[in-house]
CSV table of C-alpha atoms and ligand atoms in Angstrom, one decimal:
chain,number,residue,atom,x,y,z
A,1,MET,CA,0.0,0.0,0.0
A,2,ILE,CA,1.1,3.6,-0.6
A,3,TYR,CA,0.6,6.0,2.2
A,4,THR,CA,0.9,9.8,1.9
A,5,VAL,CA,1.4,12.1,4.9
A,6,THR,CA,0.3,15.7,4.8
A,7,PHE,CA,0.9,17.5,8.1
A,8,ASN,CA,-0.9,20.6,7.0
A,9,PRO,CA,-3.7,19.9,4.5
A,10,SER,CA,-5.5,22.8,2.8
A,11,LEU,CA,-8.4,23.8,0.7
A,12,ASP,CA,-6.7,25.6,-2.2
A,13,TYR,CA,-8.8,28.6,-3.4
A,14,ILE,CA,-7.4,29.2,-6.8
A,15,VAL,CA,-8.5,32.5,-8.2
A,16,SER,CA,-7.8,34.8,-11.2
A,17,VAL,CA,-7.9,38.6,-10.9
A,18,LYS,CA,-7.6,40.7,-14.0
A,19,ASP,CA,-5.1,43.6,-13.4
A,20,PHE,CA,-4.5,42.9,-9.7
A,21,ARG,CA,-4.0,46.2,-7.8
A,22,PRO,CA,-2.4,46.0,-4.3
A,23,GLY,CA,-4.2,48.1,-1.8
A,24,MET,CA,-7.5,48.2,-3.8
A,25,THR,CA,-10.6,46.0,-3.8
A,26,ASN,CA,-9.9,43.3,-6.5
A,27,ARG,CA,-12.6,41.0,-7.8
A,28,THR,CA,-12.1,37.5,-9.2
A,29,SER,CA,-12.7,36.6,-12.8
A,30,SER,CA,-12.5,32.8,-12.0
A,31,GLU,CA,-12.4,30.8,-8.9
A,32,LEU,CA,-11.9,27.1,-8.0
A,33,MET,CA,-11.7,25.3,-4.7
A,34,LEU,CA,-9.7,22.0,-4.4
A,35,ALA,CA,-8.5,19.8,-1.6
A,36,GLY,CA,-4.8,20.3,-1.4
A,37,GLY,CA,-1.6,19.9,0.5
A,38,LYS,CA,1.3,18.1,-1.1
A,39,GLY,CA,0.7,14.5,0.1
A,40,ILE,CA,-3.0,14.8,-0.6
A,41,ASN,CA,-2.2,16.0,-4.2
A,42,VAL,CA,0.1,12.9,-4.6
A,43,SER,CA,-2.8,10.7,-3.4
A,44,ILE,CA,-5.3,12.4,-5.8
A,45,VAL,CA,-3.0,12.0,-8.8
A,46,LEU,CA,-2.1,8.4,-7.9
A,47,GLY,CA,-5.9,7.7,-7.8
A,48,ASN,CA,-6.3,9.4,-11.3
A,49,LEU,CA,-3.5,7.0,-12.5
A,50,GLY,CA,-5.3,4.0,-11.1
A,51,ILE,CA,-3.2,3.5,-8.0
A,52,LYS,CA,-4.8,3.2,-4.6
A,53,SER,CA,-3.3,5.0,-1.6
A,54,THR,CA,-4.2,6.1,1.9
A,55,ALA,CA,-3.9,9.8,2.9
A,56,LEU,CA,-2.7,10.4,6.4
A,57,GLY,CA,-2.0,13.6,8.4
A,58,PHE,CA,-4.0,16.0,10.5
A,59,ILE,CA,-7.2,17.9,9.8
A,60,ALA,CA,-9.3,20.3,11.8
A,61,GLY,CA,-12.6,22.2,11.7
A,62,PHE,CA,-15.1,22.6,8.9
A,63,THR,CA,-12.3,23.0,6.3
A,64,GLY,CA,-10.9,19.7,7.5
A,65,ASP,CA,-14.3,18.0,7.1
A,66,GLU,CA,-14.6,19.4,3.6
A,67,ILE,CA,-11.1,18.1,2.6
A,68,VAL,CA,-12.2,14.6,3.8
A,69,ARG,CA,-15.5,14.9,2.0
A,70,ARG,CA,-13.8,15.8,-1.3
A,71,LEU,CA,-11.3,13.0,-1.0
A,72,HIS,CA,-14.1,10.5,-0.2
A,73,ASN,CA,-16.1,11.7,-3.2
A,74,GLY,CA,-13.0,11.2,-5.3
A,75,GLY,CA,-12.6,7.6,-4.1
A,76,ILE,CA,-9.4,8.4,-2.1
A,77,ASN,CA,-9.1,6.5,1.2
A,78,SER,CA,-8.0,8.7,4.1
A,79,GLU,CA,-7.3,8.2,7.8
A,80,PHE,CA,-6.6,11.7,9.2
A,81,ILE,CA,-6.1,12.5,12.8
A,82,LYS,CA,-8.7,15.0,13.8
A,83,ILE,CA,-7.6,18.0,15.9
A,84,ASN,CA,-10.4,19.6,18.0
A,85,ASP,CA,-9.1,23.2,17.9
A,86,GLY,CA,-8.7,25.5,14.9
A,87,ILE,CA,-9.3,24.8,11.2
A,88,SER,CA,-7.3,23.3,8.4
A,89,ARG,CA,-5.9,26.1,6.2
A,90,ILE,CA,-7.3,27.8,3.2
A,91,ASN,CA,-4.5,28.6,0.8
A,92,ILE,CA,-5.0,31.3,-1.8
A,93,LYS,CA,-3.4,30.9,-5.2
A,94,LEU,CA,-3.5,33.9,-7.5
A,95,LYS,CA,-3.5,32.0,-10.8
A,96,SER,CA,-3.3,35.2,-12.9
A,97,ILE,CA,0.1,36.0,-11.3
A,98,ASP,CA,1.6,32.5,-11.5
A,99,GLY,CA,3.4,31.4,-8.4
A,100,THR,CA,1.7,34.1,-6.2
A,101,GLU,CA,0.3,32.3,-3.1
A,102,ILE,CA,-0.8,33.0,0.4
A,103,ASN,CA,-0.6,29.8,2.5
A,104,GLY,CA,-2.2,29.7,5.9
A,105,GLN,CA,-0.8,28.4,9.2
A,106,GLY,CA,-3.1,25.5,10.0
A,107,PRO,CA,-4.1,24.2,13.4
A,108,HIS,CA,-1.8,23.7,16.4
A,109,ILE,CA,-0.5,20.1,16.6
A,110,ASP,CA,0.7,18.9,19.9
A,111,SER,CA,2.8,15.9,21.0
A,112,SER,CA,-0.2,13.7,21.6
A,113,HIS,CA,-1.3,14.2,18.0
A,114,ILE,CA,2.2,13.4,16.8
A,115,GLU,CA,2.2,10.2,18.9
A,116,GLN,CA,-1.1,9.1,17.3
A,117,LEU,CA,0.5,9.6,13.8
A,118,MET,CA,3.6,7.7,14.9
A,119,ASN,CA,1.5,4.8,16.2
A,120,ARG,CA,-0.3,4.6,12.8
A,121,LEU,CA,3.0,4.7,10.9
A,122,ARG,CA,4.4,2.0,13.1
A,123,ARG,CA,1.9,-0.4,11.5
A,124,LEU,CA,3.5,0.0,8.0
A,125,GLU,CA,4.9,-3.1,6.6
A,126,SER,CA,7.7,-4.2,4.3
A,127,GLY,CA,6.8,-3.3,0.7
A,128,ASP,CA,4.7,-0.3,1.7
A,129,VAL,CA,5.6,3.1,0.2
A,130,LEU,CA,5.5,6.2,2.3
A,131,VAL,CA,5.3,9.7,0.9
A,132,LEU,CA,6.2,12.6,3.3
A,133,ALA,CA,5.3,15.7,1.5
A,134,GLY,CA,4.9,19.4,2.3
A,135,SER,CA,5.7,21.8,5.1
A,136,ILE,CA,5.0,21.2,8.8
A,137,PRO,CA,3.0,23.6,11.0
A,138,ALA,CA,4.9,26.0,13.3
A,139,GLY,CA,5.9,24.4,16.6
A,140,ILE,CA,6.8,21.0,15.2
A,141,SER,CA,10.5,20.1,15.1
A,142,ASP,CA,12.1,20.0,11.6
A,143,ASN,CA,13.4,16.6,12.7
A,144,ILE,CA,9.9,15.1,12.4
A,145,TYR,CA,10.4,13.5,9.0
A,146,LYS,CA,13.8,12.2,10.2
A,147,ASP,CA,12.2,10.8,13.3
A,148,ILE,CA,9.6,9.0,11.2
A,149,MET,CA,12.4,7.6,9.0
A,150,ASP,CA,14.4,6.5,12.0
A,151,MET,CA,11.4,4.7,13.4
A,152,LEU,CA,10.8,2.9,10.1
A,153,LYS,CA,14.5,2.3,9.2
A,154,ASP,CA,14.5,-1.5,9.4
A,155,LYS,CA,11.0,-2.1,8.1
A,156,GLY,CA,11.6,-2.3,4.3
A,157,VAL,CA,9.4,0.7,3.7
A,158,GLN,CA,10.3,2.8,0.6
A,159,ILE,CA,10.2,6.5,1.5
A,160,VAL,CA,9.7,9.5,-0.7
A,161,VAL,CA,10.3,13.0,0.7
A,162,ASP,CA,9.2,16.2,-0.9
A,163,ALA,CA,10.2,19.0,1.5
A,164,THR,CA,12.4,22.0,1.8
A,165,SER,CA,15.5,23.1,3.8
A,166,ARG,CA,16.3,21.2,7.0
A,167,LEU,CA,13.2,19.1,6.8
A,168,LEU,CA,14.7,17.6,3.7
A,169,THR,CA,18.5,17.7,4.5
A,170,ASN,CA,17.9,16.1,7.9
A,171,VAL,CA,16.5,12.9,6.3
A,172,LEU,CA,19.3,12.3,3.8
A,173,GLU,CA,21.3,10.1,6.1
A,174,TYR,CA,18.3,7.7,6.1
A,175,ASN,CA,18.6,7.2,2.3
A,176,PRO,CA,15.1,8.3,1.1
A,177,PHE,CA,14.3,6.4,-2.1
A,178,PHE,CA,13.2,9.6,-4.0
A,179,ILE,CA,13.4,13.3,-3.2
A,180,LYS,CA,12.1,16.2,-5.3
A,181,PRO,CA,13.2,19.7,-4.5
A,182,ASN,CA,12.5,22.3,-7.2
A,183,GLN,CA,15.4,24.4,-8.5
A,184,HIS,CA,14.8,27.2,-6.0
A,185,GLU,CA,14.6,24.9,-3.0
A,186,LEU,CA,17.8,23.2,-4.1
A,187,GLY,CA,19.5,26.6,-4.5
A,188,ASP,CA,18.3,27.7,-1.0
A,189,ILE,CA,19.9,24.5,0.5
A,190,PHE,CA,23.3,25.5,-1.0
A,191,ASN,CA,22.9,29.2,-0.9
A,192,VAL,CA,23.2,29.6,-4.7
A,193,THR,CA,20.9,30.7,-7.5
A,194,LEU,CA,20.3,28.0,-10.1
A,195,ASN,CA,18.9,28.8,-13.5
A,196,THR,CA,19.9,26.1,-15.9
A,197,GLN,CA,20.0,22.3,-15.9
A,198,GLU,CA,23.8,22.3,-16.1
A,199,GLU,CA,23.9,24.5,-13.0
A,200,VAL,CA,21.5,22.2,-11.2
A,201,ILE,CA,23.3,18.9,-11.8
A,202,PRO,CA,26.3,19.3,-9.5
A,203,TYR,CA,24.0,20.2,-6.5
A,204,ALA,CA,21.7,17.3,-7.3
A,205,LEU,CA,24.7,15.0,-7.3
A,206,GLU,CA,25.7,16.4,-3.9
A,207,LEU,CA,22.3,15.5,-2.4
A,208,LYS,CA,22.8,12.0,-3.8
A,209,LYS,CA,26.2,11.9,-2.1
A,210,MET,CA,24.6,13.0,1.1
A,211,GLY,CA,22.4,9.9,1.0
A,212,ALA,CA,19.3,10.2,-1.2
A,213,VAL,CA,18.9,7.2,-3.5
A,214,ASN,CA,17.2,9.2,-6.4
A,215,VAL,CA,17.3,13.0,-6.7
A,216,CYS,CA,14.8,14.7,-9.0
A,217,VAL,CA,15.0,18.5,-9.3
A,218,SER,CA,11.9,20.0,-11.0
A,219,MET,CA,12.3,23.2,-12.9
A,220,GLY,CA,8.8,24.3,-13.9
A,221,GLY,CA,8.5,24.9,-17.7
A,222,LYS,CA,12.2,24.1,-18.1
A,223,GLY,CA,11.6,20.4,-17.2
A,224,ALA,CA,13.5,18.4,-14.6
A,225,ILE,CA,16.8,16.6,-13.8
A,226,LEU,CA,17.0,13.1,-12.4
A,227,VAL,CA,20.2,11.8,-10.7
A,228,ALA,CA,19.2,8.2,-10.6
A,229,ASP,CA,20.4,5.2,-8.7
A,230,ASP,CA,21.2,3.4,-12.0
A,231,GLY,CA,24.3,5.7,-12.2
A,232,ASN,CA,22.8,8.0,-14.9
A,233,VAL,CA,21.9,11.6,-14.9
A,234,TYR,CA,18.7,12.2,-17.0
A,235,LYS,CA,17.7,15.6,-18.3
A,236,ALA,CA,14.1,16.1,-19.3
A,237,LYS,CA,12.6,18.9,-21.4
A,238,ALA,CA,9.0,19.6,-20.6
A,239,PRO,CA,6.5,19.3,-23.4
A,240,ASP,CA,5.0,22.5,-25.0
A,241,GLY,CA,1.6,23.5,-23.9
A,242,ILE,CA,-0.5,26.3,-22.4
A,243,LEU,CA,0.0,26.8,-18.7
A,244,LYS,CA,-3.4,26.8,-16.9
A,245,ASN,CA,-2.6,26.1,-13.2
A,246,SER,CA,0.8,25.0,-11.9
A,247,VAL,CA,-0.4,24.3,-8.4
A,248,GLY,CA,0.4,20.7,-7.6
A,249,ALA,CA,2.6,20.2,-10.7
A,250,GLY,CA,5.5,19.1,-8.5
A,251,ASP,CA,3.3,16.7,-6.5
A,252,SER,CA,2.0,15.3,-9.8
A,253,LEU,CA,5.6,14.7,-10.9
A,254,VAL,CA,6.1,12.7,-7.7
A,255,ALA,CA,2.9,10.6,-8.3
A,256,GLY,CA,3.8,10.1,-11.9
A,257,PHE,CA,7.3,8.9,-11.1
A,258,LEU,CA,6.0,6.5,-8.4
A,259,SER,CA,3.4,5.1,-10.8
A,260,GLY,CA,6.0,4.7,-13.6
A,261,TRP,CA,8.4,3.0,-11.2
A,262,ILE,CA,5.7,0.6,-9.9
A,263,GLU,CA,4.8,-0.2,-13.6
A,264,LYS,CA,8.2,-0.9,-15.0
A,265,LYS,CA,11.0,-0.6,-12.4
A,266,ASP,CA,12.9,1.5,-14.9
A,267,TYR,CA,14.2,4.9,-13.9
A,268,GLU,CA,14.1,6.5,-17.3
A,269,TYR,CA,10.5,5.5,-17.8
A,270,ALA,CA,9.4,6.5,-14.3
A,271,PHE,CA,11.1,9.9,-14.9
A,272,ARG,CA,9.4,10.3,-18.3
A,273,LYS,CA,6.0,9.5,-16.7
A,274,GLY,CA,6.7,11.9,-13.8
A,275,VAL,CA,7.5,14.8,-16.1
A,276,ALA,CA,4.5,14.1,-18.3
A,277,THR,CA,2.3,14.0,-15.2
A,278,GLY,CA,3.7,17.3,-13.9
A,279,SER,CA,3.1,19.0,-17.2
A,280,ALA,CA,-0.3,17.5,-17.6
A,281,SER,CA,-1.3,19.1,-14.3
A,282,ALA,CA,0.3,22.4,-15.3
A,283,PHE,CA,-1.7,22.3,-18.6
A,284,SER,CA,-5.0,21.6,-16.8
A,285,GLU,CA,-7.2,23.5,-14.3
A,286,ARG,CA,-7.2,20.5,-12.0
A,287,LEU,CA,-4.7,17.8,-11.4
A,288,ALA,CA,-3.6,15.4,-14.2
A,289,THR,CA,-5.9,12.6,-15.4
A,290,ASN,CA,-4.6,9.4,-16.9
A,291,GLY,CA,-5.7,10.4,-20.4
A,292,GLU,CA,-3.9,13.7,-20.2
A,293,VAL,CA,-0.7,11.9,-19.0
A,294,ASN,CA,-0.9,9.4,-21.8
A,295,ASP,CA,-1.3,12.2,-24.4
A,296,LEU,CA,1.9,13.8,-23.1
A,297,ILE,CA,4.2,10.9,-22.3
A,298,GLY,CA,5.6,10.6,-25.8
A,299,LYS,CA,6.2,14.3,-26.0
A,300,VAL,CA,8.7,14.5,-23.1
A,301,THR,CA,12.3,14.6,-24.4
A,302,ILE,CA,14.9,12.8,-22.2
A,303,ILE,CA,18.6,13.1,-22.7
A,304,ARG,CA,20.9,10.8,-20.7
T,401,LIG,N1,4.9,25.9,-17.5
T,401,LIG,C1,5.1,24.6,-17.5
T,401,LIG,N2,5.2,24.0,-18.7
T,401,LIG,C2,5.4,22.7,-18.8
T,401,LIG,N3,5.5,21.9,-17.8
T,401,LIG,C3,5.5,22.4,-16.6
T,401,LIG,C4,5.3,23.8,-16.4
T,401,LIG,N4,5.3,24.0,-15.0
T,401,LIG,C5,5.5,22.9,-14.4
T,401,LIG,N5,5.6,21.9,-15.3
T,401,LIG,C6,5.9,20.4,-15.1
T,401,LIG,O1,5.7,20.1,-13.8
T,401,LIG,C7,6.9,19.7,-13.1
T,401,LIG,C8,7.0,20.2,-11.7
T,401,LIG,O2,6.9,21.6,-11.8
T,401,LIG,P1,7.5,22.6,-10.7
T,401,LIG,O3,9.0,22.5,-10.9
T,401,LIG,O4,6.9,23.9,-10.9
T,401,LIG,O5,7.1,21.9,-9.3
T,401,LIG,P2,7.0,22.6,-7.9
T,401,LIG,O6,7.7,23.9,-7.8
T,401,LIG,O7,7.3,21.5,-6.9
T,401,LIG,O8,5.4,22.9,-7.9
T,401,LIG,P3,4.3,22.8,-6.8
T,401,LIG,O9,4.9,23.1,-5.4
T,401,LIG,O10,3.2,23.8,-7.2
T,401,LIG,O11,3.7,21.4,-6.8
T,401,LIG,C9,8.0,20.2,-14.1
T,401,LIG,O12,9.2,19.4,-13.9
T,401,LIG,C10,7.3,20.1,-15.4
T,401,LIG,O13,7.3,18.7,-15.9
T,402,LIG,O1,2.7,25.1,2.6
T,402,LIG,P1,3.2,23.8,1.9
T,402,LIG,O2,2.8,22.6,2.7
T,402,LIG,O3,4.6,23.8,1.6
T,402,LIG,O4,2.5,23.7,0.5
T,402,LIG,C1,1.1,23.6,0.5
T,402,LIG,C2,0.6,23.7,-1.0
T,402,LIG,O5,1.0,25.0,-1.5
T,402,LIG,O6,1.3,22.7,-1.8
T,402,LIG,C3,0.4,22.2,-2.7
T,402,LIG,C4,1.0,22.3,-4.1
T,402,LIG,O7,2.2,21.7,-4.1
T,402,LIG,C5,-0.9,22.9,-2.5
T,402,LIG,O8,-2.0,22.1,-2.8
T,402,LIG,C6,-0.9,23.5,-1.2
T,402,LIG,O9,-1.6,24.6,-1.0
């Protein structure tokens, strides 16, 4: 079974505003609300690609109930821990200025909630896959992903981590199977600005040296890099298309990679499917469907 963990789920309120003016009353020209949070997006896209998963994490309040309702309606299994105070966040995405977002804080999570999650994760078995994705709410130690990996280290669970800064670097010694920073997150780790694939490769290799089994660096419309455990470095050019909504494109890449890996156990194919899935989500209002991925998979150029 695949499990995804989202510490801080959200309802994503994705709006367009024509000629946004700071300090003025702006009105939307389109609006869309989707269940979100990185692990949840991975579960949704896996479901679209025909792979079952269980979404874990913490939810609170009416927004939390709505997230669960939407997942349930979409056929996604979830086992969230419910927090009695506060509400799950509503994250605002200003689609008309791509990349502009206001993400909320989410409810306070205390040590008893963490213990409940740990108890659930302790029941994972050999052959399971665990995806730890997204930020953690304030007040939780950035060792938390590391602590989870430490607890599971001898269990034969394959672990994917999509996180930033120390939340990511802290887990590398536990050899995560797949990590996926984007180029800016990779640059922040090493305090450099990375623009091209050639500039990204040495730093991706460094993360592999630090312990990650496979390092994928996503680069938006510029595609992605994979430093794979088969000894190859793959460079992907994203297919051409019209950007509609890039929210969750990175999570879609993770889901597409996992689905491709499960299908063929071939890194080049998994990477191709990952990039196609990321782009299919970027070219669609919602997250990628299986049909959209199949239309794009032959249009991804990969150079080894
Ligand atoms: N404008 C675009 N054109 C084509 N493909 C895109 C575009 N934006 C994203 N993608 C695809 O999606 C993948 C992941 O995108 P990106 O690097 O933006 O992820 P991210 O920053 O983790 O995103 P998010 O945090 O919103 O999930 C890219 O590698 C690419 O395949
Ligand atoms: O604040 P975090 O946890 O880093 O990211 C949360 C988030 O921006 O990531 C997803 C897209 O990747 C969205 O669905 C969600 O709103």
